[in-house]
PDB file of C-alpha atoms in Angstrom:
ATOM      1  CA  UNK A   1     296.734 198.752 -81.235  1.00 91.00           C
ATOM      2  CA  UNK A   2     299.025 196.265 -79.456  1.00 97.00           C
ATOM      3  CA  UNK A   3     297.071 193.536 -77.885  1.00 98.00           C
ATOM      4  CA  UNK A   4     294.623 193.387 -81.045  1.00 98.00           C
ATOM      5  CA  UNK A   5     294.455 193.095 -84.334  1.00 98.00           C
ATOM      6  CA  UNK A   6     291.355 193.504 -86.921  1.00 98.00           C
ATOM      7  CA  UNK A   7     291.265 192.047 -90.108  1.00 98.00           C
ATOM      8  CA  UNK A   8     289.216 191.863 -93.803  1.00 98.00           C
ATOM      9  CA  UNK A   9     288.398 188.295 -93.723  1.00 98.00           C
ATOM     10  CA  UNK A  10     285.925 189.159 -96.423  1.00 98.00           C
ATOM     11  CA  UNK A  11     284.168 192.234 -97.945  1.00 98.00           C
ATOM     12  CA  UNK A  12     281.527 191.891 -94.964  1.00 98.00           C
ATOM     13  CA  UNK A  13     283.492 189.838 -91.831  1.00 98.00           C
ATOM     14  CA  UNK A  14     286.176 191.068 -90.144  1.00 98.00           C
ATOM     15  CA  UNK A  15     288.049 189.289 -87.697  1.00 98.00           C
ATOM     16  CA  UNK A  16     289.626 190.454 -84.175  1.00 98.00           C
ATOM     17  CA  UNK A  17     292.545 188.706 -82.390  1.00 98.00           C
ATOM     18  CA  UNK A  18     293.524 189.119 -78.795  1.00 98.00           C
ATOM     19  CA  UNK A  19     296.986 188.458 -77.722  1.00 98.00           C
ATOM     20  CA  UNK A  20     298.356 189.383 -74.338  1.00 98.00           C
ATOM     21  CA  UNK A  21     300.872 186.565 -73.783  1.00 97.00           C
ATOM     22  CA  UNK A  22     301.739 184.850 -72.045  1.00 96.00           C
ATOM     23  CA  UNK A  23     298.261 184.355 -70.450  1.00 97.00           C
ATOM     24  CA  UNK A  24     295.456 186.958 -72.120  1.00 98.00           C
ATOM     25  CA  UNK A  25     295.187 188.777 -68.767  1.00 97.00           C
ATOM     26  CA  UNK A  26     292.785 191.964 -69.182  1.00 98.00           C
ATOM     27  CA  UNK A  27     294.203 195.013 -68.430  1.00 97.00           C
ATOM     28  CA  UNK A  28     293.262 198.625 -69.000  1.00 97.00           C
ATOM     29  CA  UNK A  29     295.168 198.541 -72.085  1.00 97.00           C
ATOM     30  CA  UNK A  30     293.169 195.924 -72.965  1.00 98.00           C
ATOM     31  CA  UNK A  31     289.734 197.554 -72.120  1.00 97.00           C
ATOM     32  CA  UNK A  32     291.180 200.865 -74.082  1.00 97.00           C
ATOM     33  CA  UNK A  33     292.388 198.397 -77.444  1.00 98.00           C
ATOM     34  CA  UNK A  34     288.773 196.789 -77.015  1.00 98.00           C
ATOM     35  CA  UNK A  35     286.783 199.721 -76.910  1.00 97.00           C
ATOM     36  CA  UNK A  36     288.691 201.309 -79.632  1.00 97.00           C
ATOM     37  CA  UNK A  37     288.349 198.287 -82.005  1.00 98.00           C
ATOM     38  CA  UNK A  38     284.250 198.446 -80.982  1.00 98.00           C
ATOM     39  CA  UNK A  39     284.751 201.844 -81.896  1.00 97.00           C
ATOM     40  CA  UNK A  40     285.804 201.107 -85.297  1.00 98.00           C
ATOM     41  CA  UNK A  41     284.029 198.783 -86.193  1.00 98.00           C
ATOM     42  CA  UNK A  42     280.533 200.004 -85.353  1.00 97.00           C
ATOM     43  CA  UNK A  43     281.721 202.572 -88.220  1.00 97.00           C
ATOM     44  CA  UNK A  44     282.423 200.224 -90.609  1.00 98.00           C
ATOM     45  CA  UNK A  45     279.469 200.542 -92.712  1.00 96.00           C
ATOM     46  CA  UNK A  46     280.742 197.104 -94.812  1.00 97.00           C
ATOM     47  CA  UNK A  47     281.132 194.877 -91.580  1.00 98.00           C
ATOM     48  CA  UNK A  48     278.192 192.963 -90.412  1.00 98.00           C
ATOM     49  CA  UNK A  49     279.703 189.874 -89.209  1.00 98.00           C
ATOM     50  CA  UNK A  50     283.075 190.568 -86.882  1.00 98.00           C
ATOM     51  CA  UNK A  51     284.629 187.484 -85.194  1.00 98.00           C
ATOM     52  CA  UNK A  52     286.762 187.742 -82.723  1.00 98.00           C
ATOM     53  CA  UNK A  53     289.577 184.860 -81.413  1.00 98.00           C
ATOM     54  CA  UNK A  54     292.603 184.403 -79.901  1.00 98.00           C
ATOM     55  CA  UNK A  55     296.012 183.703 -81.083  1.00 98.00           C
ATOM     56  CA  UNK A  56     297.824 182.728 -77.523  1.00 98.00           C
ATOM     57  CA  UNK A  57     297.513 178.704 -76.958  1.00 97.00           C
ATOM     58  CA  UNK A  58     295.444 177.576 -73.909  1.00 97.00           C
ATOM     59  CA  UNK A  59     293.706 181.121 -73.396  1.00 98.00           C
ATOM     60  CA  UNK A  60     290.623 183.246 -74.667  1.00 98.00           C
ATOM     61  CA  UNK A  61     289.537 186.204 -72.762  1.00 98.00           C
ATOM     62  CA  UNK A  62     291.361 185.542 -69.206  1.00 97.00           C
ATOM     63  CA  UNK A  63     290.833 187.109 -65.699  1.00 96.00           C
ATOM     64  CA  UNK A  64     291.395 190.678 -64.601  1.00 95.00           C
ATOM     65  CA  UNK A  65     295.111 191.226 -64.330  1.00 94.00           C
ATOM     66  CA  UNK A  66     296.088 192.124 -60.498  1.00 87.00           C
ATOM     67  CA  UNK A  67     298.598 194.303 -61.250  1.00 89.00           C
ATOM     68  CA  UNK A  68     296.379 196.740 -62.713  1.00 93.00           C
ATOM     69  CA  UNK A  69     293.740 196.832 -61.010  1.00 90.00           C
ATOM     70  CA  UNK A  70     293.944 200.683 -59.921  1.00 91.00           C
ATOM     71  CA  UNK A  71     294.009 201.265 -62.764  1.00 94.00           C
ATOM     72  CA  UNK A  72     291.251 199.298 -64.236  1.00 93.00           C
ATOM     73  CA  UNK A  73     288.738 200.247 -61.412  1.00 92.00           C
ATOM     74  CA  UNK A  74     289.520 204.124 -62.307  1.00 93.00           C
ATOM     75  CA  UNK A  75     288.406 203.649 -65.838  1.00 95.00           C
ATOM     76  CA  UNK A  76     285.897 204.847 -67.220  1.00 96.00           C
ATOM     77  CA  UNK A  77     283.565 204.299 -71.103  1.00 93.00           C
ATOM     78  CA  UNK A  78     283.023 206.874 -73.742  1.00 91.00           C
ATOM     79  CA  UNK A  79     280.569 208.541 -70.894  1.00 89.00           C
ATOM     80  CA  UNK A  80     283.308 209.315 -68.131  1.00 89.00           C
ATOM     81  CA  UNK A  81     280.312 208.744 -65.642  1.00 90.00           C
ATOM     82  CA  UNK A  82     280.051 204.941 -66.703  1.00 96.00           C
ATOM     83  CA  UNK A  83     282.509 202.370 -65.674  1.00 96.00           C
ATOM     84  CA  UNK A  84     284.083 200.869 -68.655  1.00 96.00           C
ATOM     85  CA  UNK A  85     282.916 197.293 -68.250  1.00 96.00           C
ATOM     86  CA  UNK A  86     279.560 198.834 -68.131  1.00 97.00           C
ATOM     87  CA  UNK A  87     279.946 200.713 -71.301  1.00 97.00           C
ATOM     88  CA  UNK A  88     281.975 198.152 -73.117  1.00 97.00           C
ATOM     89  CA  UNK A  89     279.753 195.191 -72.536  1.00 97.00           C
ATOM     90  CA  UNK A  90     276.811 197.382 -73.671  1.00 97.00           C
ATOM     91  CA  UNK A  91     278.208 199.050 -76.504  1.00 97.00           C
ATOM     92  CA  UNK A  92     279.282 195.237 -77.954  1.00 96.00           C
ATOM     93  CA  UNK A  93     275.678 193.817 -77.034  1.00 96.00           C
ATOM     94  CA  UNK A  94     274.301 196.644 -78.852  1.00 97.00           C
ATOM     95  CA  UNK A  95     277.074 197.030 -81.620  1.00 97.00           C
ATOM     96  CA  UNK A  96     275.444 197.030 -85.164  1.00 96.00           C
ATOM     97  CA  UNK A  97     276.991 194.031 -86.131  1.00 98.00           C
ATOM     98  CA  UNK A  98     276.899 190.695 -85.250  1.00 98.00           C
ATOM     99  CA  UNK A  99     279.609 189.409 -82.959  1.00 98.00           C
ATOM    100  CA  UNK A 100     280.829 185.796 -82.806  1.00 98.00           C
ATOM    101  CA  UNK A 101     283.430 184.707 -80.284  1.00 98.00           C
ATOM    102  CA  UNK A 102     285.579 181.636 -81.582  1.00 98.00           C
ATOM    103  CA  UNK A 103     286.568 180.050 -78.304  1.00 98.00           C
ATOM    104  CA  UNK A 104     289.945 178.380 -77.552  1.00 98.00           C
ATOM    105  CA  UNK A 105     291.165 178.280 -74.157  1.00 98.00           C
ATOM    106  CA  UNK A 106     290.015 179.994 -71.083  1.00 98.00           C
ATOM    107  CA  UNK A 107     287.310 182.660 -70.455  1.00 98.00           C
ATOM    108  CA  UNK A 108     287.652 183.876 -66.699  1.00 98.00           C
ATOM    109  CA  UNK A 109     286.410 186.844 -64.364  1.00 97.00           C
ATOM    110  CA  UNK A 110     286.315 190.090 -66.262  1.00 97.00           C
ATOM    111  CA  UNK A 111     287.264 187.988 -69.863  1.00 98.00           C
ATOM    112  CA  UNK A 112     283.693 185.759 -69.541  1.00 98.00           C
ATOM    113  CA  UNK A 113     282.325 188.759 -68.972  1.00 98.00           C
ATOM    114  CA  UNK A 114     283.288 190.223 -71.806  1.00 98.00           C
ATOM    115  CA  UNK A 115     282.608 186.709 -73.713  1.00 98.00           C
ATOM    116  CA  UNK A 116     279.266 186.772 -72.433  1.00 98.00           C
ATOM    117  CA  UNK A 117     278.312 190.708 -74.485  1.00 98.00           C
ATOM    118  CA  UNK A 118     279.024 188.884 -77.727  1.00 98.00           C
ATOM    119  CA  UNK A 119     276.010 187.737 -79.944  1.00 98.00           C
ATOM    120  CA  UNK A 120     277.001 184.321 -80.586  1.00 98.00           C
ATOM    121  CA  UNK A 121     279.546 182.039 -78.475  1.00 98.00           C
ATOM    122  CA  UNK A 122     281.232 178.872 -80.038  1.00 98.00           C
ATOM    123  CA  UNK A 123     283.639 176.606 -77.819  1.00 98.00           C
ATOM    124  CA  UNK A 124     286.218 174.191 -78.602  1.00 98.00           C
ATOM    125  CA  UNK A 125     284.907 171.034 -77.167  1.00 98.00           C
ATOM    126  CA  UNK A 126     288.421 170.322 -75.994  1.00 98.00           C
ATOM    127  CA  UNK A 127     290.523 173.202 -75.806  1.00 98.00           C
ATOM    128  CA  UNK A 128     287.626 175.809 -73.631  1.00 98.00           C
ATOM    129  CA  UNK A 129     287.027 176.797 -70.174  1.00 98.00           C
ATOM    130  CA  UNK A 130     284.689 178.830 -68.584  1.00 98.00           C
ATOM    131  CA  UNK A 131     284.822 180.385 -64.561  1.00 98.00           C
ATOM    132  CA  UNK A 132     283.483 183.576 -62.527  1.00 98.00           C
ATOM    133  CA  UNK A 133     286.055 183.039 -60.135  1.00 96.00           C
ATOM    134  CA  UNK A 134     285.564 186.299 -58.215  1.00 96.00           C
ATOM    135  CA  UNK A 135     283.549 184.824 -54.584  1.00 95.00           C
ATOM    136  CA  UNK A 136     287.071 183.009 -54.406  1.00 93.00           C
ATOM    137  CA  UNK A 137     288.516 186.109 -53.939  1.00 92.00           C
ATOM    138  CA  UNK A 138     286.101 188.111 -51.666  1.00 93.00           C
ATOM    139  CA  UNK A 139     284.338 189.765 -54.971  1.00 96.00           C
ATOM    140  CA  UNK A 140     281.395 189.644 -57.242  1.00 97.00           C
ATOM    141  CA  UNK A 141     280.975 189.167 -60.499  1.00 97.00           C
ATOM    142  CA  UNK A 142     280.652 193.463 -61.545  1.00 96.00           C
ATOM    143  CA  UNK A 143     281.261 193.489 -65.203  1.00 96.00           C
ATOM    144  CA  UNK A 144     277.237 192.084 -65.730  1.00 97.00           C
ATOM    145  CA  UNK A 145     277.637 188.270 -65.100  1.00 98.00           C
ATOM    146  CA  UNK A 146     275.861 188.839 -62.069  1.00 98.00           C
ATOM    147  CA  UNK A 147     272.792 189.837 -64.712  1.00 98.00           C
ATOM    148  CA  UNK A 148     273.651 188.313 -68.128  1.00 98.00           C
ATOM    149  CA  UNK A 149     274.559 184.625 -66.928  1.00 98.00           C
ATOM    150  CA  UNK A 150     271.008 184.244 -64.822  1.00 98.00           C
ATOM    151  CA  UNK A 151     269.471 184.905 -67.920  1.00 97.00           C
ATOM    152  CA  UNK A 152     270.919 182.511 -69.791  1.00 97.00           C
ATOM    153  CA  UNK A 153     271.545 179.700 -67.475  1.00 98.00           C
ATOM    154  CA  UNK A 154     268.680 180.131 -65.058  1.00 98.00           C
ATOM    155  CA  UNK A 155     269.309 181.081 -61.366  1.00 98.00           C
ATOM    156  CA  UNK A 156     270.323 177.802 -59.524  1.00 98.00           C
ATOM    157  CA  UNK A 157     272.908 176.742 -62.327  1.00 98.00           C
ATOM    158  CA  UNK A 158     273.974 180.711 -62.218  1.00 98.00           C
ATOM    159  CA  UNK A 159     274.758 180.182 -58.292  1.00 98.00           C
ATOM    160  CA  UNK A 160     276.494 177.449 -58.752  1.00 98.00           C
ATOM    161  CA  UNK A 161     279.080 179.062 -61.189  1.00 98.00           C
ATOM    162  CA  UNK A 162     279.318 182.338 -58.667  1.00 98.00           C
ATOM    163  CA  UNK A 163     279.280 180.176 -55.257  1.00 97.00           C
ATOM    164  CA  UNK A 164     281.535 176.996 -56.605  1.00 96.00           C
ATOM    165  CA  UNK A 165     284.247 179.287 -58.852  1.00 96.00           C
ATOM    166  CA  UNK A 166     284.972 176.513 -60.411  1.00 96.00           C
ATOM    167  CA  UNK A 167     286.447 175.780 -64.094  1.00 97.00           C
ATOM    168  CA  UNK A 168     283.773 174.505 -66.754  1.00 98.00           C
ATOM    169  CA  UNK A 169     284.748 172.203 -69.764  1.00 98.00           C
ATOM    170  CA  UNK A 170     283.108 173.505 -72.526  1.00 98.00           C
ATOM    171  CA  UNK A 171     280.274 170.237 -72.705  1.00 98.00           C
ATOM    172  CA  UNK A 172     278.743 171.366 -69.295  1.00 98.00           C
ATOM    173  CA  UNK A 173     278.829 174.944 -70.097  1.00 98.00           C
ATOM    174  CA  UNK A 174     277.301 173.816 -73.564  1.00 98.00           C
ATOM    175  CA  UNK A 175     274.691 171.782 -71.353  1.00 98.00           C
ATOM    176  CA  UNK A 176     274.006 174.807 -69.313  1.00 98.00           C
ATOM    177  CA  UNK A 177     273.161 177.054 -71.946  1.00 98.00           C
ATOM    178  CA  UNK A 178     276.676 179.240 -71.291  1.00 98.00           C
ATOM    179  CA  UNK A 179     277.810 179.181 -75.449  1.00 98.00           C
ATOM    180  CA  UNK A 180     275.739 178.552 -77.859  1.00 98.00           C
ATOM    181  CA  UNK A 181     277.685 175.623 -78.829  1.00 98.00           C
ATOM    182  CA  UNK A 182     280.776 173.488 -78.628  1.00 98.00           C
ATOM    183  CA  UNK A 183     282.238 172.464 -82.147  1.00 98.00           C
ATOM    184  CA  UNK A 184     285.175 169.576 -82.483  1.00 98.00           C
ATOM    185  CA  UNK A 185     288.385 172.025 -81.918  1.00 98.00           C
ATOM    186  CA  UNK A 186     289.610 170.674 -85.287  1.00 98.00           C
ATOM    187  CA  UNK A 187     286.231 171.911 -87.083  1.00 98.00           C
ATOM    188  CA  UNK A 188     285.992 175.409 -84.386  1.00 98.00           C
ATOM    189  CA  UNK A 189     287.415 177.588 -87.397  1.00 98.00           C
ATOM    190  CA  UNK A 190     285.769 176.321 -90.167  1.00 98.00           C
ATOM    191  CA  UNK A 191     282.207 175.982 -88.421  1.00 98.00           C
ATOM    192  CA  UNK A 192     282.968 179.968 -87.599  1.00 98.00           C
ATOM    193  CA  UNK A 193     283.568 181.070 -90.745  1.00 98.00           C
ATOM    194  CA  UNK A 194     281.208 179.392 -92.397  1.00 98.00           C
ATOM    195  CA  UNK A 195     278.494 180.894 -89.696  1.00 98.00           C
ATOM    196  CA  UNK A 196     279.716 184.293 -90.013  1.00 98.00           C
ATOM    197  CA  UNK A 197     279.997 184.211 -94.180  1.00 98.00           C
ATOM    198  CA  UNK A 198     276.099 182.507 -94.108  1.00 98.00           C
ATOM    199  CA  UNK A 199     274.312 185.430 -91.502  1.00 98.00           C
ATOM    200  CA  UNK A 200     277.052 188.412 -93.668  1.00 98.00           C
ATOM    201  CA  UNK A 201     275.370 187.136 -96.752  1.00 98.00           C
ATOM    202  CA  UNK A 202     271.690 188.950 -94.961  1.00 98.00           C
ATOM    203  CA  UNK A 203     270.943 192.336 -95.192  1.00 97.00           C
ATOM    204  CA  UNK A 204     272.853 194.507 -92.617  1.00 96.00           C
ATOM    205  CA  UNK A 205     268.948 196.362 -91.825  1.00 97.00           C
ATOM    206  CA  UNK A 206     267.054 192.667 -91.196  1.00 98.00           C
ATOM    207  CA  UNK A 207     270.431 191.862 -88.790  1.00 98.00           C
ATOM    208  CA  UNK A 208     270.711 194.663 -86.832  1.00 96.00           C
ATOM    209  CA  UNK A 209     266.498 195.021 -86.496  1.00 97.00           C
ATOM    210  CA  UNK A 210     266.514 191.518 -85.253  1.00 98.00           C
ATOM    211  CA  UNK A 211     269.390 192.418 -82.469  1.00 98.00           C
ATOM    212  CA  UNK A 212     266.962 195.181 -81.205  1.00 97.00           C
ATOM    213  CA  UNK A 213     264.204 193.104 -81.258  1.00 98.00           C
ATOM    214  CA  UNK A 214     266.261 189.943 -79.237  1.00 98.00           C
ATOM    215  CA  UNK A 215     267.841 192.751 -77.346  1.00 97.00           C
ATOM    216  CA  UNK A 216     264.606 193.967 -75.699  1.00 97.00           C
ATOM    217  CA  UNK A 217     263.776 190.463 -74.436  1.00 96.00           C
ATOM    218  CA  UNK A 218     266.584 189.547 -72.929  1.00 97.00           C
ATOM    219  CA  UNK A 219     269.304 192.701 -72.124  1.00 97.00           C
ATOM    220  CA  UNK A 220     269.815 193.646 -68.695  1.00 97.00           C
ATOM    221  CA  UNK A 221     268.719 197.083 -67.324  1.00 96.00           C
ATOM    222  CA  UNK A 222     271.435 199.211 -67.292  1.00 95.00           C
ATOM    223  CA  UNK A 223     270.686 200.088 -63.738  1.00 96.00           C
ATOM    224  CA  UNK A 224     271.423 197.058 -62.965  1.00 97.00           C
ATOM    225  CA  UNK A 225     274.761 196.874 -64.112  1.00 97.00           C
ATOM    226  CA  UNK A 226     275.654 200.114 -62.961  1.00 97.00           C
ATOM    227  CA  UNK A 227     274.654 199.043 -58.788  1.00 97.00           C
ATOM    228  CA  UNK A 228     276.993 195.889 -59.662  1.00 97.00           C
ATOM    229  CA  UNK A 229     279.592 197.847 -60.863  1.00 97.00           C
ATOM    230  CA  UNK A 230     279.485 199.785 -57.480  1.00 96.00           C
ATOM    231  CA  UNK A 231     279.360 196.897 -55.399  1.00 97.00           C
ATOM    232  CA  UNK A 232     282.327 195.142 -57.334  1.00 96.00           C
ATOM    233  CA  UNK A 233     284.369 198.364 -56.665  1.00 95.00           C
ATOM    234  CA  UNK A 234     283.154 198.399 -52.624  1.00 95.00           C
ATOM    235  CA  UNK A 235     284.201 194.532 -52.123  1.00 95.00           C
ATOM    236  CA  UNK A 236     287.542 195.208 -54.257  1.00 94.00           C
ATOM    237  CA  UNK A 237     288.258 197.987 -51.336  1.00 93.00           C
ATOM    238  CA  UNK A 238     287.515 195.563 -48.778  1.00 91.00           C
ATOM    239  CA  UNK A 239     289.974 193.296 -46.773  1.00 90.00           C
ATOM    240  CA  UNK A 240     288.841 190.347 -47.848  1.00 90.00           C
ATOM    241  CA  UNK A 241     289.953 190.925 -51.143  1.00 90.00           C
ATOM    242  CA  UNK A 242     293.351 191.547 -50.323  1.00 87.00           C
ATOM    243  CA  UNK A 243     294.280 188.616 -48.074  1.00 87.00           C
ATOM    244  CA  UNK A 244     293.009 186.548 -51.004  1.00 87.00           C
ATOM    245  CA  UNK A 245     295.280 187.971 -53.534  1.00 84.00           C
ATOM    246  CA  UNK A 246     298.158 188.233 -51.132  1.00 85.00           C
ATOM    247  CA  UNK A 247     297.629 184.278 -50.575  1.00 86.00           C
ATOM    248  CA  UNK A 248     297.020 183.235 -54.304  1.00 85.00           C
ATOM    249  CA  UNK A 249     300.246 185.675 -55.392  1.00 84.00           C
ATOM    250  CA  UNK A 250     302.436 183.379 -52.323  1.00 85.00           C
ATOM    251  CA  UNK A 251     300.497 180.526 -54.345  1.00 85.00           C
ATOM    252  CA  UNK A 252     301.639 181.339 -57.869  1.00 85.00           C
ATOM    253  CA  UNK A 253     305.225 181.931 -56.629  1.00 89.00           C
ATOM    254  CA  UNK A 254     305.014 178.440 -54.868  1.00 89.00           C
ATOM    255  CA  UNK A 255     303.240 176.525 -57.953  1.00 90.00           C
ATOM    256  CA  UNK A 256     303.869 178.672 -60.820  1.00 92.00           C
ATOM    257  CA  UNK A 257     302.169 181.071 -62.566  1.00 89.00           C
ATOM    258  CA  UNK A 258     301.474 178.885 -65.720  1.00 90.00           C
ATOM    259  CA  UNK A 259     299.941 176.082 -63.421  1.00 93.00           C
ATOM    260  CA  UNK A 260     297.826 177.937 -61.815  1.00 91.00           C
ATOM    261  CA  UNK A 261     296.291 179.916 -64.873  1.00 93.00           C
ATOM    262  CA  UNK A 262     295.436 176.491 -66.422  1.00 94.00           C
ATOM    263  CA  UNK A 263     294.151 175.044 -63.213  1.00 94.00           C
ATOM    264  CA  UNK A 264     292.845 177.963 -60.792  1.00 93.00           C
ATOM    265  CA  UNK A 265     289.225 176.581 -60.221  1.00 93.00           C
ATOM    266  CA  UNK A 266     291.286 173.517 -58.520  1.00 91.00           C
ATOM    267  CA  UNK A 267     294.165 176.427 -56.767  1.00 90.00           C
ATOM    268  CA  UNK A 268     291.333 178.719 -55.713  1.00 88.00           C
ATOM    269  CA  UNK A 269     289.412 175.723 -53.849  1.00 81.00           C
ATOM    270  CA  UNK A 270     293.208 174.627 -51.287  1.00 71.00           C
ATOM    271  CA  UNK A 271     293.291 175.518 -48.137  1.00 45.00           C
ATOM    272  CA  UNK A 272     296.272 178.118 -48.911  1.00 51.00           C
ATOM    273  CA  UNK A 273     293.891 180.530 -49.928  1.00 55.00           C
ATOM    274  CA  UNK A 274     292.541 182.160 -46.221  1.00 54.00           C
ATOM    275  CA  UNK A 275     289.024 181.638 -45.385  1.00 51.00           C
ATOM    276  CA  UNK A 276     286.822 184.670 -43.930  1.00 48.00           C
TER     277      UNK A 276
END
């Protein structure tokens, strides 16, 4: 794998590391490398604990890269007749280990979708960000924050992420019930690995009975994702959605592409960006 790396942190946590620099964009190389790594570690009969971080400064799991968007609309999961946000969010909800995301940086579009599948979510109180960014563009949410964030947040505060797209510091998404917690970014690694050596130190039966039980109460019907995932793909054919990304690509060559990455719930709110 290119954009990730697994390794023993211990004989029962393992750790995976995303790096796409020079921004974490998600790509279908990226889906692929993340499915595969889900793939091998639900088959690690020693992991119960798997971390995953990233090694590129200022971002986590970022937006939905453009440029690849045919391609990441045509791909499919492990069943060729489920889209591969669908399957990959479900298989790493369902994985039988726990899953704790160490956040640094910025978790956007399709990336806090992802975030959001993972058991546990810890943010660096000054280093993470959080947006669903897609209205902006003349989408929706279709890789299940349109069903996993409601549930967590409650529906107003979920509205106001969708409607507003705009960026998050980690206290109010902390506030809102978005991570399970922000930790001092000096004390994010330690707190992590201190978590995920305490809940590895259980029995690998009692942790994954417990993610069934929790899972029952509070997982989305797959149904549910699957009519998102259809309605993401009709808006993404729509013309709405291309005069937006035609305007924020004349924006990035204007600003920067750097700039805006670090600052696109303030970019996606000017005036340069067409309105419907």
């Amino acid at each position: 794998m290119r954009q990730f790396t697994i390794t023993e942190v211990s004989p029962y946590v393992r750790r995976v590391t995303f790096a796409n620099p020079p921004v974490n964009l998600v790509g279908a190389d990226t889906l692929a490398e993340l499915s595969e790594a889900v793939e091998i570690l639900g088959h690690d009969e020693h992991a119960r604990v798997v971390v995953f971080d990233s090694s590129v400064p200022g971002f986590f799991l970022n937006h939905a890269d453009s440029e690849d968007f045919v391609r990441l609309l045509a791909m499919t999961g492990q069943d060729a007749a489920t889209p591969v946000f669908v399957d990959l969010t479900t298989r790493l909800a369902t994985a039988p280990f726990v899953s704790i995301a160490a956040i640094r940086g910025r978790a956007r579009g399709g990336g806090a979708e992802l975030m959001l599948a993972f058991d546990l979510r810890y943010a660096s109180r000054e280093e993470a960000i959080f947006s669903q960014p897609e209205v902006a563009l003349a989408l929706i949410p279709g890789g299940g924050a349109g069903e996993r964030l409601p549930r967590l947040i409650g529906r107003d505060r979920a509205l106001e992420v969708f409607l507003s797209c705009h960026d998050y510091d980690a206290d109010q998404a902390e506030h809102y019930g978005w991570v399970t917690r922000t930790v001092p970014d000096a004390e994010l690694d330690g707190f992590v690995n201190a978590t995920a050596t305490r809940i590895a130190a259980f029995d690998k039966t009692a942790l994954a009975a417990v993610k069934k039980q929790v899972n029952r109460a509070t997982l989305p019907p797959r149904e549910d994702l699957l009519a998102s995932s259809t309605e993401f793909v009709a808006a993404a054919a729509g013309p709405g959605f291309q005069g937006r990304v035609q305007a924020l690509d004349r924006l990035l060559a204007e600003v920067g592409a750097e700039e805006v990455e670090r600052n696109m719930g303030h970019y996606l709110g000017m005036a340069a960006l067409p309105q419907r």
